[in-house]
JSON list of C-alpha atoms in Angstrom, two decimals:
[
{"chain": "Q", "resi": 1, "resn": "UNK", "atom": "CA", "xyz": [87.65, 134.99, 207.71]},
{"chain": "Q", "resi": 2, "resn": "UNK", "atom": "CA", "xyz": [89.89, 132.93, 206.24]},
{"chain": "Q", "resi": 3, "resn": "UNK", "atom": "CA", "xyz": [93.40, 134.33, 205.02]},
{"chain": "Q", "resi": 4, "resn": "UNK", "atom": "CA", "xyz": [94.82, 133.44, 201.66]},
{"chain": "Q", "resi": 5, "resn": "UNK", "atom": "CA", "xyz": [98.67, 132.29, 202.28]},
{"chain": "Q", "resi": 6, "resn": "UNK", "atom": "CA", "xyz": [100.61, 133.22, 199.92]},
{"chain": "Q", "resi": 7, "resn": "UNK", "atom": "CA", "xyz": [104.03, 131.01, 199.10]},
{"chain": "Q", "resi": 8, "resn": "UNK", "atom": "CA", "xyz": [107.31, 132.92, 200.96]},
{"chain": "Q", "resi": 9, "resn": "UNK", "atom": "CA", "xyz": [108.67, 134.41, 197.76]},
{"chain": "Q", "resi": 10, "resn": "UNK", "atom": "CA", "xyz": [105.48, 135.85, 196.77]},
{"chain": "Q", "resi": 11, "resn": "UNK", "atom": "CA", "xyz": [104.64, 137.34, 199.88]},
{"chain": "Q", "resi": 12, "resn": "UNK", "atom": "CA", "xyz": [107.97, 139.36, 199.92]},
{"chain": "Q", "resi": 13, "resn": "UNK", "atom": "CA", "xyz": [107.78, 140.44, 196.52]},
{"chain": "Q", "resi": 14, "resn": "UNK", "atom": "CA", "xyz": [104.09, 141.69, 196.42]},
{"chain": "Q", "resi": 15, "resn": "UNK", "atom": "CA", "xyz": [104.54, 142.74, 200.44]},
{"chain": "Q", "resi": 16, "resn": "UNK", "atom": "CA", "xyz": [103.09, 146.19, 199.78]},
{"chain": "Q", "resi": 17, "resn": "UNK", "atom": "CA", "xyz": [99.89, 145.19, 197.56]},
{"chain": "Q", "resi": 18, "resn": "UNK", "atom": "CA", "xyz": [99.52, 142.09, 200.03]},
{"chain": "Q", "resi": 19, "resn": "UNK", "atom": "CA", "xyz": [99.35, 144.16, 202.98]},
{"chain": "Q", "resi": 20, "resn": "UNK", "atom": "CA", "xyz": [96.82, 146.43, 201.90]},
{"chain": "Q", "resi": 21, "resn": "UNK", "atom": "CA", "xyz": [94.55, 143.46, 200.24]},
{"chain": "Q", "resi": 22, "resn": "UNK", "atom": "CA", "xyz": [94.86, 142.05, 203.76]},
{"chain": "Q", "resi": 23, "resn": "UNK", "atom": "CA", "xyz": [94.00, 145.22, 205.35]},
{"chain": "Q", "resi": 24, "resn": "UNK", "atom": "CA", "xyz": [90.99, 146.05, 202.95]},
{"chain": "Q", "resi": 25, "resn": "UNK", "atom": "CA", "xyz": [89.57, 142.26, 203.63]},
{"chain": "Q", "resi": 26, "resn": "UNK", "atom": "CA", "xyz": [90.06, 143.19, 207.93]},
{"chain": "Q", "resi": 27, "resn": "UNK", "atom": "CA", "xyz": [87.96, 146.41, 207.65]},
{"chain": "Q", "resi": 28, "resn": "UNK", "atom": "CA", "xyz": [85.16, 144.93, 205.89]},
{"chain": "Q", "resi": 29, "resn": "UNK", "atom": "CA", "xyz": [85.16, 141.34, 207.40]},
{"chain": "Q", "resi": 30, "resn": "UNK", "atom": "CA", "xyz": [86.09, 141.56, 211.07]},
{"chain": "Q", "resi": 31, "resn": "UNK", "atom": "CA", "xyz": [83.82, 143.42, 213.54]},
{"chain": "Q", "resi": 32, "resn": "UNK", "atom": "CA", "xyz": [86.44, 143.81, 215.74]},
{"chain": "Q", "resi": 33, "resn": "UNK", "atom": "CA", "xyz": [88.73, 145.52, 213.80]},
{"chain": "Q", "resi": 34, "resn": "UNK", "atom": "CA", "xyz": [88.82, 149.26, 214.80]},
{"chain": "Q", "resi": 35, "resn": "UNK", "atom": "CA", "xyz": [87.93, 150.54, 211.42]},
{"chain": "Q", "resi": 36, "resn": "UNK", "atom": "CA", "xyz": [85.00, 148.45, 210.80]},
{"chain": "Q", "resi": 37, "resn": "UNK", "atom": "CA", "xyz": [82.58, 150.66, 211.80]},
{"chain": "Q", "resi": 38, "resn": "UNK", "atom": "CA", "xyz": [83.22, 152.89, 208.73]},
{"chain": "Q", "resi": 39, "resn": "UNK", "atom": "CA", "xyz": [83.55, 149.93, 206.62]},
{"chain": "Q", "resi": 40, "resn": "UNK", "atom": "CA", "xyz": [81.72, 146.47, 206.46]},
{"chain": "Q", "resi": 41, "resn": "UNK", "atom": "CA", "xyz": [79.47, 147.96, 209.44]},
{"chain": "Q", "resi": 42, "resn": "UNK", "atom": "CA", "xyz": [78.21, 150.49, 206.79]},
{"chain": "Q", "resi": 43, "resn": "UNK", "atom": "CA", "xyz": [77.81, 148.17, 204.29]},
{"chain": "Q", "resi": 44, "resn": "UNK", "atom": "CA", "xyz": [80.66, 148.29, 201.98]},
{"chain": "Q", "resi": 45, "resn": "UNK", "atom": "CA", "xyz": [81.60, 145.57, 200.38]},
{"chain": "Q", "resi": 46, "resn": "UNK", "atom": "CA", "xyz": [84.55, 143.50, 198.44]},
{"chain": "Q", "resi": 47, "resn": "UNK", "atom": "CA", "xyz": [83.91, 142.67, 194.92]},
{"chain": "Q", "resi": 48, "resn": "UNK", "atom": "CA", "xyz": [83.78, 138.82, 195.05]},
{"chain": "Q", "resi": 49, "resn": "UNK", "atom": "CA", "xyz": [86.70, 138.16, 192.47]},
{"chain": "Q", "resi": 50, "resn": "UNK", "atom": "CA", "xyz": [88.66, 140.16, 194.91]},
{"chain": "Q", "resi": 51, "resn": "UNK", "atom": "CA", "xyz": [88.63, 137.41, 197.70]},
{"chain": "Q", "resi": 52, "resn": "UNK", "atom": "CA", "xyz": [91.58, 136.03, 195.16]},
{"chain": "Q", "resi": 53, "resn": "UNK", "atom": "CA", "xyz": [94.47, 138.02, 196.10]},
{"chain": "Q", "resi": 54, "resn": "UNK", "atom": "CA", "xyz": [96.11, 137.68, 192.59]},
{"chain": "Q", "resi": 55, "resn": "UNK", "atom": "CA", "xyz": [93.07, 139.23, 191.23]},
{"chain": "Q", "resi": 56, "resn": "UNK", "atom": "CA", "xyz": [93.25, 142.11, 193.20]},
{"chain": "Q", "resi": 57, "resn": "UNK", "atom": "CA", "xyz": [96.85, 142.40, 191.98]},
{"chain": "Q", "resi": 58, "resn": "UNK", "atom": "CA", "xyz": [95.80, 141.94, 188.57]},
{"chain": "Q", "resi": 59, "resn": "UNK", "atom": "CA", "xyz": [93.14, 144.38, 188.48]},
{"chain": "Q", "resi": 60, "resn": "UNK", "atom": "CA", "xyz": [95.22, 147.12, 190.89]},
{"chain": "Q", "resi": 61, "resn": "UNK", "atom": "CA", "xyz": [99.08, 146.43, 190.10]},
{"chain": "Q", "resi": 62, "resn": "UNK", "atom": "CA", "xyz": [101.78, 147.09, 192.54]},
{"chain": "Q", "resi": 63, "resn": "UNK", "atom": "CA", "xyz": [101.19, 150.25, 194.78]},
{"chain": "Q", "resi": 64, "resn": "UNK", "atom": "CA", "xyz": [103.43, 153.29, 193.00]},
{"chain": "Q", "resi": 65, "resn": "UNK", "atom": "CA", "xyz": [105.64, 155.36, 195.08]},
{"chain": "Q", "resi": 66, "resn": "UNK", "atom": "CA", "xyz": [105.16, 159.10, 195.49]},
{"chain": "Q", "resi": 67, "resn": "UNK", "atom": "CA", "xyz": [107.55, 161.70, 194.91]},
{"chain": "Q", "resi": 68, "resn": "UNK", "atom": "CA", "xyz": [109.47, 160.92, 198.23]},
{"chain": "Q", "resi": 69, "resn": "UNK", "atom": "CA", "xyz": [109.44, 156.96, 197.74]},
{"chain": "Q", "resi": 70, "resn": "UNK", "atom": "CA", "xyz": [106.39, 156.40, 199.94]},
{"chain": "Q", "resi": 71, "resn": "UNK", "atom": "CA", "xyz": [104.28, 153.48, 198.56]},
{"chain": "Q", "resi": 72, "resn": "UNK", "atom": "CA", "xyz": [100.51, 154.74, 198.04]},
{"chain": "Q", "resi": 73, "resn": "UNK", "atom": "CA", "xyz": [97.85, 153.09, 199.55]},
{"chain": "Q", "resi": 74, "resn": "UNK", "atom": "CA", "xyz": [94.28, 151.76, 198.32]},
{"chain": "Q", "resi": 75, "resn": "UNK", "atom": "CA", "xyz": [91.84, 154.45, 198.11]},
{"chain": "Q", "resi": 76, "resn": "UNK", "atom": "CA", "xyz": [87.83, 154.28, 197.27]},
{"chain": "Q", "resi": 77, "resn": "UNK", "atom": "CA", "xyz": [87.50, 157.14, 194.88]},
{"chain": "Q", "resi": 78, "resn": "UNK", "atom": "CA", "xyz": [83.76, 157.03, 195.91]},
{"chain": "Q", "resi": 79, "resn": "UNK", "atom": "CA", "xyz": [83.63, 156.37, 199.83]},
{"chain": "Q", "resi": 80, "resn": "UNK", "atom": "CA", "xyz": [80.09, 155.58, 199.78]},
{"chain": "Q", "resi": 81, "resn": "UNK", "atom": "CA", "xyz": [80.89, 152.69, 196.99]},
{"chain": "Q", "resi": 82, "resn": "UNK", "atom": "CA", "xyz": [82.22, 149.10, 197.67]},
{"chain": "Q", "resi": 83, "resn": "UNK", "atom": "CA", "xyz": [85.61, 147.86, 196.58]},
{"chain": "Q", "resi": 84, "resn": "UNK", "atom": "CA", "xyz": [85.99, 147.40, 193.21]},
{"chain": "Q", "resi": 85, "resn": "UNK", "atom": "CA", "xyz": [88.39, 147.70, 190.35]},
{"chain": "Q", "resi": 86, "resn": "UNK", "atom": "CA", "xyz": [85.87, 150.76, 189.10]},
{"chain": "Q", "resi": 87, "resn": "UNK", "atom": "CA", "xyz": [86.01, 152.42, 192.29]},
{"chain": "Q", "resi": 88, "resn": "UNK", "atom": "CA", "xyz": [89.55, 152.14, 193.51]},
{"chain": "Q", "resi": 89, "resn": "UNK", "atom": "CA", "xyz": [93.05, 153.76, 193.03]},
{"chain": "Q", "resi": 90, "resn": "UNK", "atom": "CA", "xyz": [96.10, 154.10, 194.49]},
{"chain": "Q", "resi": 91, "resn": "UNK", "atom": "CA", "xyz": [96.55, 157.26, 196.28]},
{"chain": "Q", "resi": 92, "resn": "UNK", "atom": "CA", "xyz": [98.56, 159.21, 198.56]},
{"chain": "Q", "resi": 93, "resn": "UNK", "atom": "CA", "xyz": [98.11, 159.62, 202.39]},
{"chain": "Q", "resi": 94, "resn": "UNK", "atom": "CA", "xyz": [97.62, 163.14, 201.50]},
{"chain": "Q", "resi": 95, "resn": "UNK", "atom": "CA", "xyz": [95.27, 162.94, 199.01]},
{"chain": "Q", "resi": 96, "resn": "UNK", "atom": "CA", "xyz": [92.92, 160.62, 200.97]},
{"chain": "Q", "resi": 97, "resn": "UNK", "atom": "CA", "xyz": [93.09, 162.53, 204.05]},
{"chain": "Q", "resi": 98, "resn": "UNK", "atom": "CA", "xyz": [92.11, 165.70, 201.86]},
{"chain": "Q", "resi": 99, "resn": "UNK", "atom": "CA", "xyz": [89.56, 163.80, 200.29]},
{"chain": "Q", "resi": 100, "resn": "UNK", "atom": "CA", "xyz": [87.99, 162.00, 203.73]},
{"chain": "Q", "resi": 101, "resn": "UNK", "atom": "CA", "xyz": [84.80, 162.07, 205.19]},
{"chain": "Q", "resi": 102, "resn": "UNK", "atom": "CA", "xyz": [84.64, 162.85, 208.44]},
{"chain": "Q", "resi": 103, "resn": "UNK", "atom": "CA", "xyz": [82.00, 160.85, 210.84]},
{"chain": "Q", "resi": 104, "resn": "UNK", "atom": "CA", "xyz": [82.40, 160.14, 214.40]},
{"chain": "Q", "resi": 105, "resn": "UNK", "atom": "CA", "xyz": [80.83, 156.99, 216.07]},
{"chain": "Q", "resi": 106, "resn": "UNK", "atom": "CA", "xyz": [76.99, 156.54, 216.25]}
]
């Protein structure tokens, strides 16, 4: 899997969004990722436009902070659908945990 490298200054400026983008791509594209079976292994895909970090950033914006100052993370509204602009949002860990589908490994 090729990884888009950002200029050093951009990596620092966009580090939270960039980290979310890298983690999303890894869960989908890397069978060695410990969460792959819940994402890429289930056939979940990423909008091809989002292979470009800057398009992902334009669509999603920077992750906001919650009331306590913690950055929100990328969440799919429908966990059975792909990572797309219409199906993704920034959410708190608490919201994501309350919205999680619990599955065991097959």
